[in-house]
Coordinates of C-alpha atoms in Angstrom, one line a residue:
Chain A
M1 CA 9.9 12.5 -21.4
A2 CA 8.7 14.7 -18.5
L3 CA 6.1 16.5 -20.4
I4 CA 4.3 13.2 -21.2
R5 CA 4.1 11.9 -17.7
A6 CA 1.0 13.3 -16.0
G7 CA -2.6 12.2 -15.5
L8 CA -3.8 10.9 -18.7
Q9 CA -6.9 9.4 -17.2
R10 CA -10.1 10.7 -18.7
L11 CA -8.4 12.0 -21.9
A12 CA -10.3 9.4 -23.8
N13 CA -13.5 11.0 -22.5
V14 CA -12.4 14.4 -23.6
F15 CA -11.6 13.2 -27.1
N16 CA -14.6 11.1 -27.6
G17 CA -16.9 13.6 -26.1
G18 CA -18.2 14.7 -29.4
Q19 CA -19.2 11.4 -30.8
A20 CA -21.7 10.1 -28.2
G21 CA -22.7 6.6 -28.0
V22 CA -19.7 4.6 -27.4
L23 CA -18.9 6.0 -24.1
S24 CA -22.4 7.2 -23.1
R25 CA -21.7 7.1 -19.5
F26 CA -18.7 9.2 -19.6
V27 CA -19.7 11.7 -22.0
T28 CA -21.9 13.6 -19.6
S29 CA -18.9 14.4 -17.5
L30 CA -17.5 17.1 -19.9
S31 CA -19.2 19.5 -22.2
P32 CA -18.5 19.2 -25.8
V33 CA -17.0 22.9 -26.0
E34 CA -14.0 21.9 -24.0
S35 CA -13.3 18.9 -26.3
K36 CA -12.8 21.3 -29.3
T37 CA -10.2 23.2 -27.6
V38 CA -7.6 20.6 -27.4
P39 CA -4.0 21.6 -28.2
E40 CA -2.2 19.6 -30.7
T41 CA 0.6 18.8 -28.3
T42 CA -1.9 16.7 -26.3
K43 CA -2.4 14.5 -29.3
D44 CA 1.4 14.3 -29.7
V45 CA 1.9 13.2 -26.2
I46 CA -0.8 10.5 -26.4
A47 CA 0.5 9.2 -29.7
E48 CA 3.8 9.0 -28.2
C49 CA 2.5 7.3 -25.0
N50 CA 0.6 4.7 -27.3
N51 CA 3.9 4.1 -29.3
L52 CA 5.5 3.5 -26.1
I53 CA 2.9 0.9 -25.0
E54 CA 3.2 -0.9 -28.3
K55 CA 6.9 -1.1 -28.1
N56 CA 6.5 -2.5 -24.6
A57 CA 9.9 -1.1 -23.6
S58 CA 9.9 -1.2 -20.0
R59 CA 8.3 -3.0 -17.2
N60 CA 5.2 -1.5 -15.9
F61 CA 3.9 -1.0 -12.3
A62 CA 0.7 -0.4 -11.0
I63 CA -0.8 0.6 -7.5
V64 CA -3.9 -1.8 -6.8
H65 CA -6.3 -1.7 -4.3
L66 CA -6.8 -4.9 -2.6
L67 CA -8.6 -5.9 0.7
G68 CA -8.5 -2.2 1.8
K69 CA -5.0 -1.8 1.3
Q70 CA -2.9 -0.2 -1.5
W71 CA -0.1 -2.2 -3.0
R72 CA 2.4 -1.3 -5.5
V73 CA 2.9 -4.1 -7.8
T74 CA 5.0 -5.4 -10.8
D75 CA 5.6 -8.5 -12.8
G76 CA 6.5 -11.4 -10.7
D77 CA 5.9 -9.8 -7.2
L78 CA 4.5 -11.9 -4.2
L79 CA 2.0 -10.4 -2.1
V80 CA 0.8 -11.6 1.3
V81 CA -2.7 -10.8 2.1
E82 CA -3.7 -11.2 5.6
G83 CA -7.1 -12.0 7.0
Y84 CA -10.1 -14.0 5.5
W85 CA -10.3 -13.9 1.7
P86 CA -12.3 -16.4 -0.3
P87 CA -10.3 -17.2 -3.5
S88 CA -8.5 -20.7 -3.4
I89 CA -5.3 -22.1 -4.5
G90 CA -4.9 -21.9 -8.3
D91 CA -7.3 -19.2 -9.0
K92 CA -6.4 -16.5 -11.6
I93 CA -7.6 -13.2 -10.5
R94 CA -7.7 -9.8 -12.3
L95 CA -7.1 -7.0 -10.1
D96 CA -9.4 -4.4 -11.3
K97 CA -9.0 -1.5 -8.8
V98 CA -6.0 0.1 -10.3
L99 CA -5.3 3.6 -8.8
V100 CA -2.0 4.4 -10.8
A101 CA -0.2 2.5 -13.5
G102 CA 3.1 3.4 -15.1
T103 CA 5.9 2.7 -17.1
K104 CA 9.5 4.1 -17.2
D105 CA 8.4 7.1 -19.3
F106 CA 4.7 8.0 -18.4
S107 CA 2.2 7.1 -15.7
L108 CA -1.4 6.9 -15.7
I109 CA -3.2 8.4 -12.7
G110 CA -6.9 7.5 -12.0
R111 CA -9.4 9.4 -10.3
P112 CA -9.7 7.4 -8.2
L113 CA -9.4 4.4 -10.7
V114 CA -8.0 4.1 -14.0
Q115 CA -10.8 3.5 -16.5
P116 CA -11.8 -0.1 -16.6
G117 CA -10.1 -2.4 -18.9
L118 CA -7.2 -0.1 -19.7
V119 CA -4.6 -1.7 -17.3
D120 CA -4.7 -5.4 -16.9
V121 CA -3.2 -6.8 -13.6
T122 CA -3.4 -10.6 -13.4
A123 CA -2.5 -12.5 -10.2
T124 CA -2.6 -16.3 -9.2
V125 CA -3.2 -17.4 -5.7
I126 CA -0.2 -19.7 -4.8
S127 CA -0.8 -20.7 -1.4
K128 CA -3.3 -20.2 1.6
G129 CA -2.2 -20.9 5.0
L130 CA -1.7 -19.4 8.4
S131 CA 0.6 -16.9 9.8
H132 CA 3.1 -17.9 12.7
T133 CA 1.5 -18.1 16.1
R134 CA 1.2 -14.8 17.7
T135 CA 1.1 -14.6 21.5
H136 CA -1.3 -12.3 23.0
F137 CA -0.1 -11.8 26.8
K138 CA -1.6 -9.5 29.2
K139 CA -0.3 -9.0 32.9
K140 CA -1.0 -6.5 35.5
R141 CA 1.6 -6.1 38.2
R142 CA 0.5 -6.8 41.8
K143 CA -3.2 -7.5 40.7
Q144 CA -2.9 -11.4 40.3
F145 CA -4.1 -10.8 36.6
M146 CA -2.5 -12.7 33.9
R147 CA -4.1 -13.8 30.5
I148 CA -2.5 -15.7 27.6
N149 CA -4.0 -16.5 24.1
F150 CA -2.5 -17.7 21.0
Y151 CA -3.8 -17.1 17.5
R152 CA -2.8 -17.2 13.9
S153 CA -4.4 -15.3 11.1
P154 CA -5.2 -16.8 7.6
Q155 CA -2.7 -15.6 4.9
T156 CA -3.0 -15.7 1.2
I157 CA 0.1 -15.6 -1.1
L158 CA -0.6 -14.1 -4.4
R159 CA 1.9 -14.0 -7.5
I160 CA 1.5 -11.1 -9.9
N161 CA 1.7 -12.7 -13.3
S162 CA 1.5 -9.6 -15.4
V163 CA 1.0 -5.7 -15.3
E164 CA 0.0 -4.7 -18.7
I165 CA -1.4 -1.6 -20.3
A166 CA -3.9 -3.5 -22.4
N167 CA -5.8 -1.0 -24.3
K168 CA -4.5 2.1 -26.0
I169 CA -4.9 5.2 -24.2
N170 CA -7.4 7.4 -25.8
E171 CA -9.4 4.4 -27.1
A172 CA -12.9 3.6 -26.2
P173 CA -12.6 1.4 -23.0
K174 CA -13.9 -2.2 -23.3
N175 CA -16.9 -2.3 -21.2
V176 CA -15.8 -5.0 -18.7
F177 CA -18.6 -4.4 -16.2
Chain B
M1 CA 3.2 -40.3 27.2
V2 CA 6.4 -42.5 26.4
F3 CA 9.5 -41.5 27.9
L4 CA 12.7 -43.0 26.8
T5 CA 14.8 -42.3 29.7
I6 CA 14.3 -42.9 33.5
A7 CA 14.9 -39.2 34.3
N8 CA 12.0 -38.1 32.1
W9 CA 9.8 -41.1 33.4
V10 CA 10.4 -39.8 37.1
R11 CA 9.3 -36.2 36.0
S12 CA 6.3 -37.5 34.4
R13 CA 4.6 -38.1 37.7
G14 CA 3.8 -35.8 40.5
P15 CA 4.0 -31.9 40.4
D16 CA 4.8 -30.5 36.9
E17 CA 7.4 -27.9 38.1
F18 CA 10.0 -29.2 36.0
W19 CA 8.2 -28.8 32.8
R20 CA 6.4 -25.5 33.9
K21 CA 10.0 -24.1 34.4
R22 CA 11.3 -25.5 31.2
R23 CA 8.6 -23.8 29.2
M24 CA 9.7 -20.5 30.5
F25 CA 13.4 -21.4 29.9
R26 CA 12.8 -22.3 26.4
L27 CA 11.4 -18.8 25.8
A28 CA 14.5 -17.3 27.5
A29 CA 17.0 -19.5 25.7
H30 CA 18.5 -16.6 24.0
Y31 CA 19.0 -14.5 27.0
I32 CA 22.4 -14.1 28.8
G33 CA 23.5 -14.6 32.3
R34 CA 21.1 -15.1 35.2
R35 CA 18.3 -14.0 33.0
R36 CA 18.6 -17.2 31.3
N37 CA 19.6 -19.6 34.3
C38 CA 17.7 -18.5 37.4
Y39 CA 13.8 -19.1 37.2
S40 CA 12.7 -16.4 39.4
V41 CA 14.6 -13.8 37.2
T42 CA 13.7 -15.5 34.0
V43 CA 10.0 -15.5 34.6
R44 CA 9.9 -11.7 35.2
N45 CA 11.8 -11.1 32.1
V46 CA 9.8 -13.5 30.0
H47 CA 6.5 -12.0 31.0
R48 CA 7.7 -8.4 30.4
A49 CA 9.0 -9.5 27.0
L50 CA 5.6 -11.1 26.0
V51 CA 3.8 -7.9 27.2
Y52 CA 6.1 -5.8 25.0
A53 CA 5.6 -8.1 22.0
T54 CA 1.8 -7.7 22.4
K55 CA 1.9 -4.1 22.6
A56 CA 4.4 -3.8 19.8
R57 CA 2.1 -5.2 17.3
K58 CA 0.0 -2.1 17.5
L59 CA 3.0 0.2 17.9
K60 CA 4.5 -1.2 14.6
K61 CA 1.7 -0.1 12.6
Q62 CA 1.8 3.4 14.1
D63 CA 5.5 3.6 13.5
M64 CA 5.0 2.6 9.9
I65 CA 2.5 5.4 9.4
D66 CA 4.9 7.8 11.0
L67 CA 7.7 6.7 8.6
W68 CA 5.5 7.1 5.7
S69 CA 4.5 10.6 6.8
T70 CA 8.2 11.4 7.2
R71 CA 9.0 10.2 3.7
I72 CA 6.2 12.2 2.2
T73 CA 7.1 15.4 4.0
A74 CA 10.8 14.9 2.8
A75 CA 9.5 14.4 -0.7
C76 CA 7.2 17.3 -0.6
E77 CA 9.9 19.7 0.5
Q78 CA 11.7 18.8 -2.5
H79 CA 8.8 20.0 -4.6
N80 CA 8.1 23.1 -2.6
I81 CA 4.7 22.0 -1.3
T82 CA 3.4 21.1 2.2
P83 CA 2.2 17.6 2.8
C84 CA -1.2 19.0 3.9
T85 CA -1.5 21.0 0.7
L86 CA -0.6 17.7 -1.3
K87 CA -3.1 15.7 0.5
Q88 CA -5.9 18.2 0.3
G89 CA -5.2 18.9 -3.5
L90 CA -5.1 15.0 -4.3
D91 CA -8.4 14.6 -2.4
R92 CA -10.1 17.4 -4.1
A93 CA -8.9 16.1 -7.5
N94 CA -10.4 12.8 -6.5
I95 CA -6.9 10.7 -6.3
M96 CA -7.3 8.4 -3.6
L97 CA -3.8 7.3 -2.8
D98 CA -3.0 6.6 0.8
R99 CA 0.1 7.4 2.7
K100 CA 1.6 4.1 2.0
S101 CA 1.5 4.1 -1.7
L102 CA 2.3 7.9 -1.8
S103 CA 5.6 7.3 0.2
D104 CA 6.2 4.5 -2.0
L105 CA 6.0 6.6 -5.0
A106 CA 8.1 9.1 -3.4
C107 CA 10.9 6.6 -2.9
W108 CA 10.8 4.6 -6.1
E109 CA 8.8 6.6 -8.6
P110 CA 9.9 10.2 -7.9
R111 CA 8.8 11.4 -11.3
T112 CA 5.2 10.2 -10.6
F113 CA 5.3 11.7 -7.3
E114 CA 6.4 15.1 -8.9
C115 CA 3.5 14.9 -11.1
L116 CA 1.1 14.3 -8.3
A117 CA 2.5 17.3 -6.5
A118 CA 2.0 19.4 -9.4
V119 CA -1.5 18.1 -10.0
A120 CA -2.3 18.8 -6.1
K121 CA -1.0 22.3 -6.4
Q122 CA -2.8 23.3 -9.6
K123 CA -6.1 21.9 -8.1
M124 CA -5.6 24.1 -5.1
E125 CA -5.0 27.0 -7.3
Y126 CA -8.3 26.5 -9.2
D127 CA -10.3 26.0 -6.1
G128 CA -9.0 29.3 -4.9
A129 CA -7.9 27.7 -1.5
I130 CA -5.1 29.2 0.6
D131 CA -2.2 27.0 0.0
Y132 CA 1.2 26.9 1.4
T133 CA 3.2 26.2 -1.8
D134 CA 6.3 28.1 -2.1
K135 CA 5.6 31.0 -4.6
K136 CA 9.4 31.4 -5.2
Y137 CA 10.0 27.9 -6.4
P138 CA 6.8 26.7 -8.0
T139 CA 6.0 23.1 -8.4
G140 CA 6.3 21.2 -11.6
V141 CA 6.8 24.2 -14.0
N142 CA 8.7 22.2 -16.5
L143 CA 6.1 19.4 -16.6
K144 CA 3.7 21.4 -18.9
L145 CA 0.6 20.0 -17.4
Q146 CA -1.6 21.8 -19.9
D147 CA -0.2 19.5 -22.7
V148 CA -2.3 16.7 -21.1
M149 CA -5.4 18.6 -20.8
L150 CA -5.3 18.9 -17.0
E151 CA -7.5 22.0 -16.7
A152 CA -10.6 20.3 -18.1
W153 CA -10.7 17.6 -15.6
L154 CA -9.4 19.5 -12.7
K155 CA -12.1 22.0 -13.0
E156 CA -14.7 19.2 -12.9
K157 CA -16.6 19.2 -9.7
K158 CA -15.9 16.3 -7.4
Q159 CA -18.6 13.7 -7.8

């Protein structure tokens, strides 16, 4: 399986390069000459990956970018997001910024993001609240200086419902945006 | 305030010495010896602990960064590449994983990490940069990256 596993992002663009139209905004990135010299093995690798996706053999993971941090998530994970974040309880969210997605047998590596619509990471906001009380205490010795403050920062807890590789690799991406 | 015992009713008036001290003693409840029982000793220790706790919130973040770096270094050594080359190669290939997720991959998804190392090395080679990968034991030979059309997209210029 090792040979399958590698960056497969952009493959769609390579293959669909000749037939412009569907992917007009990706086509420009590669010249059509390169798309002709695709080795047969590549097609096999992609076919195998697509098979594996259809079989849905193993649990997927993904690295998503959320509020300036990167999280490695899989089905059923809980994320605690700290800081101000508008979504409210019960909201279903799709995490779009997927940097890496993978299964047991292969991984898709985005540059920097996996193409939109290929990987589907859905999450639900299950609670919003505050963190425990943190004490901010300063003291200077022999200077009669002492300050004490207390603060709690807002926290949002997310449940990851599913991490799915939705489209087939090498298929035209659904234009979500 | 309502106090149910006479002892507390007496303390509710006058100077708040008892309550002031009790606040400190509560924070020192898990200490041992005089640190917990003598106020003058307690107050010193509690203040010091609170200062440490405040400073440690920053230090913890730095410690985590150090830990991730250590883990990445260890994983890089396995694949005969330096962390510096890895980071540089990934940046040039437009793969924007941070140290947290790289170390995460190194721990739990070692095969993915191996590929990333191979990609970084390949990219550095294409760019003609001086890289410090081990020539004797190359990175990711048996991965056959050419099977997944790596050259085409690695040779692209970074947008």
